[in-house]
PDB file of C-alpha atoms in Angstrom:
ATOM      1  CA  UNK A  10     -38.160  83.102 -83.002  1.00 85.00           C
ATOM      2  CA  UNK A  11     -35.759  85.536 -85.468  1.00 90.00           C
ATOM      3  CA  UNK A  12     -35.289  83.572 -88.635  1.00 96.00           C
ATOM      4  CA  UNK A  13     -32.662  85.933 -89.886  1.00 96.00           C
ATOM      5  CA  UNK A  14     -29.837  83.919 -89.233  1.00 96.00           C
ATOM      6  CA  UNK A  15     -30.968  80.787 -90.548  1.00 98.00           C
ATOM      7  CA  UNK A  16     -32.543  82.097 -93.677  1.00 98.00           C
ATOM      8  CA  UNK A  17     -29.204  83.841 -94.315  1.00 98.00           C
ATOM      9  CA  UNK A  18     -26.928  80.671 -93.610  1.00 98.00           C
ATOM     10  CA  UNK A  19     -29.575  78.705 -95.481  1.00 98.00           C
ATOM     11  CA  UNK A  20     -29.312  80.848 -98.812  1.00 98.00           C
ATOM     12  CA  UNK A  21     -25.596  80.925 -98.996  1.00 98.00           C
ATOM     13  CA  UNK A  22     -25.798  77.447 -99.035  1.00 98.00           C
ATOM     14  CA  UNK A  23     -27.838  77.348-102.387  1.00 98.00           C
ATOM     15  CA  UNK A  24     -31.227  77.044-100.846  1.00 98.00           C
ATOM     16  CA  UNK A  25     -34.490  79.399-102.034  1.00 98.00           C
ATOM     17  CA  UNK A  26     -35.758  80.373 -98.568  1.00 98.00           C
ATOM     18  CA  UNK A  27     -39.513  81.391 -97.676  1.00 98.00           C
ATOM     19  CA  UNK A  28     -40.691  82.501 -94.357  1.00 98.00           C
ATOM     20  CA  UNK A  29     -44.520  82.506 -93.510  1.00 98.00           C
ATOM     21  CA  UNK A  30     -45.959  83.721 -89.904  1.00 98.00           C
ATOM     22  CA  UNK A  31     -48.743  80.826 -90.025  1.00 98.00           C
ATOM     23  CA  UNK A  32     -49.151  77.360 -91.810  1.00 98.00           C
ATOM     24  CA  UNK A  33     -51.845  78.420 -93.420  1.00 98.00           C
ATOM     25  CA  UNK A  34     -50.357  80.958 -95.454  1.00 98.00           C
ATOM     26  CA  UNK A  35     -47.465  78.800 -96.012  1.00 98.00           C
ATOM     27  CA  UNK A  36     -49.704  75.971 -97.372  1.00 98.00           C
ATOM     28  CA  UNK A  37     -51.307  78.585 -99.350  1.00 98.00           C
ATOM     29  CA  UNK A  38     -47.949  79.769-100.654  1.00 98.00           C
ATOM     30  CA  UNK A  39     -46.727  76.028-101.759  1.00 98.00           C
ATOM     31  CA  UNK A  40     -50.133  75.417-102.953  1.00 98.00           C
ATOM     32  CA  UNK A  41     -49.734  78.259-105.527  1.00 98.00           C
ATOM     33  CA  UNK A  42     -46.537  77.165-106.425  1.00 98.00           C
ATOM     34  CA  UNK A  43     -47.385  73.747-107.643  1.00 98.00           C
ATOM     35  CA  UNK A  44     -50.090  73.208-110.105  1.00 98.00           C
ATOM     36  CA  UNK A  45     -50.853  70.419-112.905  1.00 98.00           C
ATOM     37  CA  UNK A  46     -47.374  68.389-111.326  1.00 98.00           C
ATOM     38  CA  UNK A  47     -46.891  64.990-109.872  1.00 98.00           C
ATOM     39  CA  UNK A  48     -45.794  65.501-105.980  1.00 98.00           C
ATOM     40  CA  UNK A  49     -44.325  63.524-103.361  1.00 98.00           C
ATOM     41  CA  UNK A  50     -45.173  63.843 -99.965  1.00 97.00           C
ATOM     42  CA  UNK A  51     -42.999  62.139 -97.219  1.00 94.00           C
ATOM     43  CA  UNK A  52     -44.664  60.804 -94.386  1.00 92.00           C
ATOM     44  CA  UNK A  53     -45.119  64.132 -91.924  1.00 94.00           C
ATOM     45  CA  UNK A  54     -47.108  65.279 -89.387  1.00 95.00           C
ATOM     46  CA  UNK A  55     -45.901  69.031 -90.403  1.00 97.00           C
ATOM     47  CA  UNK A  56     -47.996  68.208 -93.539  1.00 97.00           C
ATOM     48  CA  UNK A  57     -50.893  66.665 -92.185  1.00 97.00           C
ATOM     49  CA  UNK A  58     -51.570  69.477 -89.660  1.00 97.00           C
ATOM     50  CA  UNK A  59     -51.063  71.997 -92.600  1.00 97.00           C
ATOM     51  CA  UNK A  60     -54.088  70.470 -94.711  1.00 97.00           C
ATOM     52  CA  UNK A  61     -51.251  70.296 -97.565  1.00 98.00           C
ATOM     53  CA  UNK A  62     -52.511  67.409 -99.380  1.00 97.00           C
ATOM     54  CA  UNK A  63     -56.046  68.516 -99.527  1.00 97.00           C
ATOM     55  CA  UNK A  64     -55.308  72.100-100.818  1.00 98.00           C
ATOM     56  CA  UNK A  65     -53.020  70.344-103.402  1.00 98.00           C
ATOM     57  CA  UNK A  66     -55.040  67.112-104.709  1.00 97.00           C
ATOM     58  CA  UNK A  67     -57.129  69.260-106.711  1.00 96.00           C
ATOM     59  CA  UNK A  68     -54.925  70.224-109.234  1.00 98.00           C
ATOM     60  CA  UNK A  69     -51.982  67.999-108.698  1.00 98.00           C
ATOM     61  CA  UNK A  70     -51.268  63.917-109.057  1.00 97.00           C
ATOM     62  CA  UNK A  71     -50.495  63.401-105.350  1.00 97.00           C
ATOM     63  CA  UNK A  72     -48.755  60.464-103.745  1.00 97.00           C
ATOM     64  CA  UNK A  73     -48.773  60.164-100.384  1.00 96.00           C
ATOM     65  CA  UNK A  74     -48.306  56.582 -98.797  1.00 94.00           C
ATOM     66  CA  UNK A  75     -51.087  58.121 -95.786  1.00 94.00           C
ATOM     67  CA  UNK A  76     -53.692  58.668 -98.365  1.00 93.00           C
ATOM     68  CA  UNK A  77     -53.195  55.149-100.260  1.00 93.00           C
ATOM     69  CA  UNK A  78     -56.302  55.592-103.319  1.00 89.00           C
ATOM     70  CA  UNK A  79     -58.707  52.939-104.005  1.00 88.00           C
ATOM     71  CA  UNK A  80     -56.821  49.837-106.085  1.00 87.00           C
ATOM     72  CA  UNK A  81     -53.342  50.879-104.855  1.00 91.00           C
ATOM     73  CA  UNK A  82     -51.128  49.778-102.140  1.00 93.00           C
ATOM     74  CA  UNK A  83     -48.706  51.971 -99.820  1.00 92.00           C
ATOM     75  CA  UNK A  84     -45.457  50.308-101.396  1.00 93.00           C
ATOM     76  CA  UNK A  85     -46.783  51.144-104.832  1.00 95.00           C
ATOM     77  CA  UNK A  86     -47.424  54.761-103.454  1.00 95.00           C
ATOM     78  CA  UNK A  87     -44.084  55.039-101.670  1.00 94.00           C
ATOM     79  CA  UNK A  88     -42.270  53.877-105.231  1.00 94.00           C
ATOM     80  CA  UNK A  89     -43.951  56.149-107.371  1.00 96.00           C
ATOM     81  CA  UNK A  90     -43.236  59.309-105.083  1.00 96.00           C
ATOM     82  CA  UNK A  91     -39.777  58.722-105.585  1.00 95.00           C
ATOM     83  CA  UNK A  92     -40.089  59.817-109.398  1.00 95.00           C
ATOM     84  CA  UNK A  93     -42.230  62.558-108.287  1.00 97.00           C
ATOM     85  CA  UNK A  94     -41.901  66.137-110.363  1.00 97.00           C
ATOM     86  CA  UNK A  95     -42.315  67.868-106.889  1.00 98.00           C
ATOM     87  CA  UNK A  96     -41.454  66.113-103.654  1.00 98.00           C
ATOM     88  CA  UNK A  97     -42.666  67.614-100.144  1.00 98.00           C
ATOM     89  CA  UNK A  98     -41.660  66.822 -97.002  1.00 97.00           C
ATOM     90  CA  UNK A  99     -40.857  68.398 -93.105  1.00 97.00           C
ATOM     91  CA  UNK A 100     -37.377  68.145 -91.272  1.00 97.00           C
ATOM     92  CA  UNK A 101     -36.507  66.791 -87.955  1.00 97.00           C
ATOM     93  CA  UNK A 102     -34.089  69.557 -87.455  1.00 97.00           C
ATOM     94  CA  UNK A 103     -32.520  72.493 -88.831  1.00 98.00           C
ATOM     95  CA  UNK A 104     -29.165  74.000 -87.284  1.00 98.00           C
ATOM     96  CA  UNK A 105     -29.437  77.813 -87.642  1.00 97.00           C
ATOM     97  CA  UNK A 106     -25.928  77.268 -89.566  1.00 97.00           C
ATOM     98  CA  UNK A 107     -27.974  75.351 -92.557  1.00 98.00           C
ATOM     99  CA  UNK A 108     -27.680  72.037 -91.823  1.00 98.00           C
ATOM    100  CA  UNK A 109     -30.795  69.769 -92.643  1.00 98.00           C
ATOM    101  CA  UNK A 110     -31.384  66.692 -90.910  1.00 98.00           C
ATOM    102  CA  UNK A 111     -33.925  63.835 -91.265  1.00 96.00           C
ATOM    103  CA  UNK A 112     -34.421  60.454 -89.542  1.00 95.00           C
ATOM    104  CA  UNK A 113     -36.156  57.732 -91.023  1.00 93.00           C
ATOM    105  CA  UNK A 114     -37.394  54.060 -90.517  1.00 91.00           C
ATOM    106  CA  UNK A 115     -38.616  53.248 -94.611  1.00 89.00           C
ATOM    107  CA  UNK A 116     -35.672  55.630 -95.472  1.00 92.00           C
ATOM    108  CA  UNK A 117     -38.492  56.670 -98.188  1.00 92.00           C
ATOM    109  CA  UNK A 118     -38.288  60.095 -97.145  1.00 92.00           C
ATOM    110  CA  UNK A 119     -34.740  60.890 -96.929  1.00 94.00           C
ATOM    111  CA  UNK A 120     -34.333  59.098-100.402  1.00 93.00           C
ATOM    112  CA  UNK A 121     -36.802  61.142-102.079  1.00 93.00           C
ATOM    113  CA  UNK A 122     -35.418  64.392-100.477  1.00 95.00           C
ATOM    114  CA  UNK A 123     -31.871  63.721-102.082  1.00 93.00           C
ATOM    115  CA  UNK A 124     -32.264  63.091-105.530  1.00 93.00           C
ATOM    116  CA  UNK A 125     -34.833  62.871-108.751  1.00 90.00           C
ATOM    117  CA  UNK A 126     -37.049  65.450-108.522  1.00 96.00           C
ATOM    118  CA  UNK A 127     -36.964  68.776-110.153  1.00 96.00           C
ATOM    119  CA  UNK A 128     -37.976  70.618-106.899  1.00 98.00           C
ATOM    120  CA  UNK A 129     -38.038  69.877-103.396  1.00 98.00           C
ATOM    121  CA  UNK A 130     -40.058  71.726-100.578  1.00 98.00           C
ATOM    122  CA  UNK A 131     -38.728  71.375 -96.980  1.00 98.00           C
ATOM    123  CA  UNK A 132     -41.049  72.572 -94.519  1.00 98.00           C
ATOM    124  CA  UNK A 133     -40.363  73.476 -90.824  1.00 98.00           C
ATOM    125  CA  UNK A 134     -42.113  75.020 -87.851  1.00 98.00           C
ATOM    126  CA  UNK A 135     -39.754  77.092 -85.576  1.00 98.00           C
ATOM    127  CA  UNK A 136     -39.638  74.352 -82.912  1.00 98.00           C
ATOM    128  CA  UNK A 137     -37.508  72.171 -85.375  1.00 98.00           C
ATOM    129  CA  UNK A 138     -34.499  74.845 -85.667  1.00 98.00           C
ATOM    130  CA  UNK A 139     -31.493  74.251 -83.488  1.00 98.00           C
ATOM    131  CA  UNK A 140     -28.356  76.569 -82.894  1.00 97.00           C
ATOM    132  CA  UNK A 141     -26.203  74.422 -84.293  1.00 97.00           C
ATOM    133  CA  UNK A 142     -25.571  71.045 -85.800  1.00 98.00           C
ATOM    134  CA  UNK A 143     -25.083  68.871 -82.798  1.00 98.00           C
ATOM    135  CA  UNK A 144     -28.424  70.366 -81.393  1.00 98.00           C
ATOM    136  CA  UNK A 145     -30.303  69.859 -83.973  1.00 98.00           C
ATOM    137  CA  UNK A 146     -28.773  66.131 -84.484  1.00 97.00           C
ATOM    138  CA  UNK A 147     -29.967  65.852 -80.746  1.00 97.00           C
ATOM    139  CA  UNK A 148     -33.313  67.060 -81.479  1.00 97.00           C
ATOM    140  CA  UNK A 149     -33.684  64.907 -84.281  1.00 96.00           C
ATOM    141  CA  UNK A 150     -32.833  61.443 -82.275  1.00 96.00           C
ATOM    142  CA  UNK A 151     -34.331  62.662 -79.254  1.00 96.00           C
ATOM    143  CA  UNK A 152     -37.567  64.585 -80.044  1.00 95.00           C
ATOM    144  CA  UNK A 153     -38.822  63.838 -83.448  1.00 94.00           C
ATOM    145  CA  UNK A 154     -38.074  60.433 -83.424  1.00 94.00           C
ATOM    146  CA  UNK A 155     -39.401  59.243 -79.921  1.00 93.00           C
ATOM    147  CA  UNK A 156     -42.274  61.240 -80.431  1.00 93.00           C
ATOM    148  CA  UNK A 157     -42.650  59.891 -83.724  1.00 93.00           C
ATOM    149  CA  UNK A 158     -42.279  56.124 -82.279  1.00 93.00           C
ATOM    150  CA  UNK A 159     -45.227  56.965 -79.650  1.00 94.00           C
ATOM    151  CA  UNK A 160     -47.488  58.208 -82.277  1.00 93.00           C
ATOM    152  CA  UNK A 161     -46.915  54.614 -84.215  1.00 91.00           C
ATOM    153  CA  UNK A 162     -47.581  52.688 -81.168  1.00 94.00           C
ATOM    154  CA  UNK A 163     -43.975  51.336 -81.968  1.00 94.00           C
ATOM    155  CA  UNK A 164     -42.651  48.809 -78.717  1.00 94.00           C
ATOM    156  CA  UNK A 165     -39.582  50.272 -78.473  1.00 95.00           C
ATOM    157  CA  UNK A 166     -37.962  51.995 -75.163  1.00 94.00           C
ATOM    158  CA  UNK A 167     -38.023  55.341 -76.734  1.00 94.00           C
ATOM    159  CA  UNK A 168     -42.168  54.860 -77.399  1.00 94.00           C
ATOM    160  CA  UNK A 169     -42.970  54.411 -73.495  1.00 91.00           C
ATOM    161  CA  UNK A 170     -42.014  58.015 -72.199  1.00 86.00           C
ATOM    162  CA  UNK A 171     -40.844  59.445 -75.928  1.00 88.00           C
ATOM    163  CA  UNK A 172     -38.237  61.116 -73.595  1.00 92.00           C
ATOM    164  CA  UNK A 173     -34.549  60.149 -75.612  1.00 95.00           C
ATOM    165  CA  UNK A 174     -33.172  57.689 -78.087  1.00 95.00           C
ATOM    166  CA  UNK A 175     -32.214  54.375 -76.618  1.00 95.00           C
ATOM    167  CA  UNK A 176     -30.100  53.290 -79.451  1.00 94.00           C
ATOM    168  CA  UNK A 177     -32.348  50.277 -79.182  1.00 93.00           C
ATOM    169  CA  UNK A 178     -31.556  47.012 -81.181  1.00 93.00           C
ATOM    170  CA  UNK A 179     -35.873  46.520 -81.253  1.00 93.00           C
ATOM    171  CA  UNK A 180     -37.230  45.303 -84.603  1.00 94.00           C
ATOM    172  CA  UNK A 181     -39.911  48.125 -84.533  1.00 94.00           C
ATOM    173  CA  UNK A 182     -36.765  50.664 -84.390  1.00 95.00           C
ATOM    174  CA  UNK A 183     -38.115  53.906 -86.539  1.00 93.00           C
ATOM    175  CA  UNK A 184     -34.823  55.411 -86.656  1.00 94.00           C
ATOM    176  CA  UNK A 185     -33.001  53.511 -89.245  1.00 95.00           C
ATOM    177  CA  UNK A 186     -31.769  56.083 -91.315  1.00 95.00           C
ATOM    178  CA  UNK A 187     -29.762  59.417 -91.302  1.00 95.00           C
ATOM    179  CA  UNK A 188     -29.594  62.124 -93.662  1.00 96.00           C
ATOM    180  CA  UNK A 189     -27.729  65.379 -93.530  1.00 97.00           C
ATOM    181  CA  UNK A 190     -27.534  68.371 -96.235  1.00 98.00           C
ATOM    182  CA  UNK A 191     -24.549  70.271 -95.635  1.00 97.00           C
ATOM    183  CA  UNK A 192     -25.216  72.184 -98.732  1.00 97.00           C
ATOM    184  CA  UNK A 193     -28.258  72.095-101.644  1.00 97.00           C
ATOM    185  CA  UNK A 194     -27.788  69.124-103.370  1.00 96.00           C
ATOM    186  CA  UNK A 195     -26.419  69.920-107.294  1.00 93.00           C
ATOM    187  CA  UNK A 196     -29.308  68.987-108.864  1.00 90.00           C
ATOM    188  CA  UNK A 197     -32.700  70.128-108.651  1.00 92.00           C
ATOM    189  CA  UNK A 198     -34.284  73.250-107.154  1.00 97.00           C
ATOM    190  CA  UNK A 199     -34.458  73.266-102.790  1.00 98.00           C
ATOM    191  CA  UNK A 200     -36.873  75.589-101.067  1.00 98.00           C
ATOM    192  CA  UNK A 201     -37.215  75.372 -97.435  1.00 98.00           C
ATOM    193  CA  UNK A 202     -40.588  77.056 -96.025  1.00 98.00           C
ATOM    194  CA  UNK A 203     -40.063  78.141 -92.503  1.00 98.00           C
ATOM    195  CA  UNK A 204     -43.027  78.717 -90.399  1.00 98.00           C
ATOM    196  CA  UNK A 205     -43.398  80.898 -87.209  1.00 98.00           C
ATOM    197  CA  UNK A 206     -45.622  78.317 -85.557  1.00 98.00           C
ATOM    198  CA  UNK A 207     -44.710  74.889 -83.976  1.00 98.00           C
ATOM    199  CA  UNK A 208     -45.452  72.045 -86.470  1.00 98.00           C
ATOM    200  CA  UNK A 209     -44.904  68.099 -86.246  1.00 96.00           C
ATOM    201  CA  UNK A 210     -42.308  66.426 -84.133  1.00 92.00           C
TER     202      UNK A 210
END
């Protein structure tokens, strides 16, 4: 995939954009950029596949509810991550026109992306990119959310086949909050890291 159009459009909307051929190169870059900081992670298969937490933990204070240290619980880590210096997350969809879409159950990730950090890194494999807003939203709802529901063994219609969103009323529904960044938020620095590999859902 050629990142030229999406990179140009994201930059016009105020984002810094970095592009890499591999997840390892991207992880090394983010790791070099952040040192001695408090770092919040959103729940993300992309970040896990990149091994980014393991790279960063030796020289940063890491806050990820997927890696809860002894003496803490997940809820505490979720709260602390919201006030971290740096926040790192993947996305569910990016339109070539520049809109960035996320769907969340707890809404910690959509909240963490939106406000309060000195810097936010948004990391996306090429599988997350869609031609326009409508198809990026469709991707988030009908690809990312069902696959995540299946991964989490949720009792939802979409998790059975991981095929599409049924707009269900299940108490285990994971698509409860939707965020769309039309442009870079006014406060803080936002960097989109694009990777020429399929990463996450």
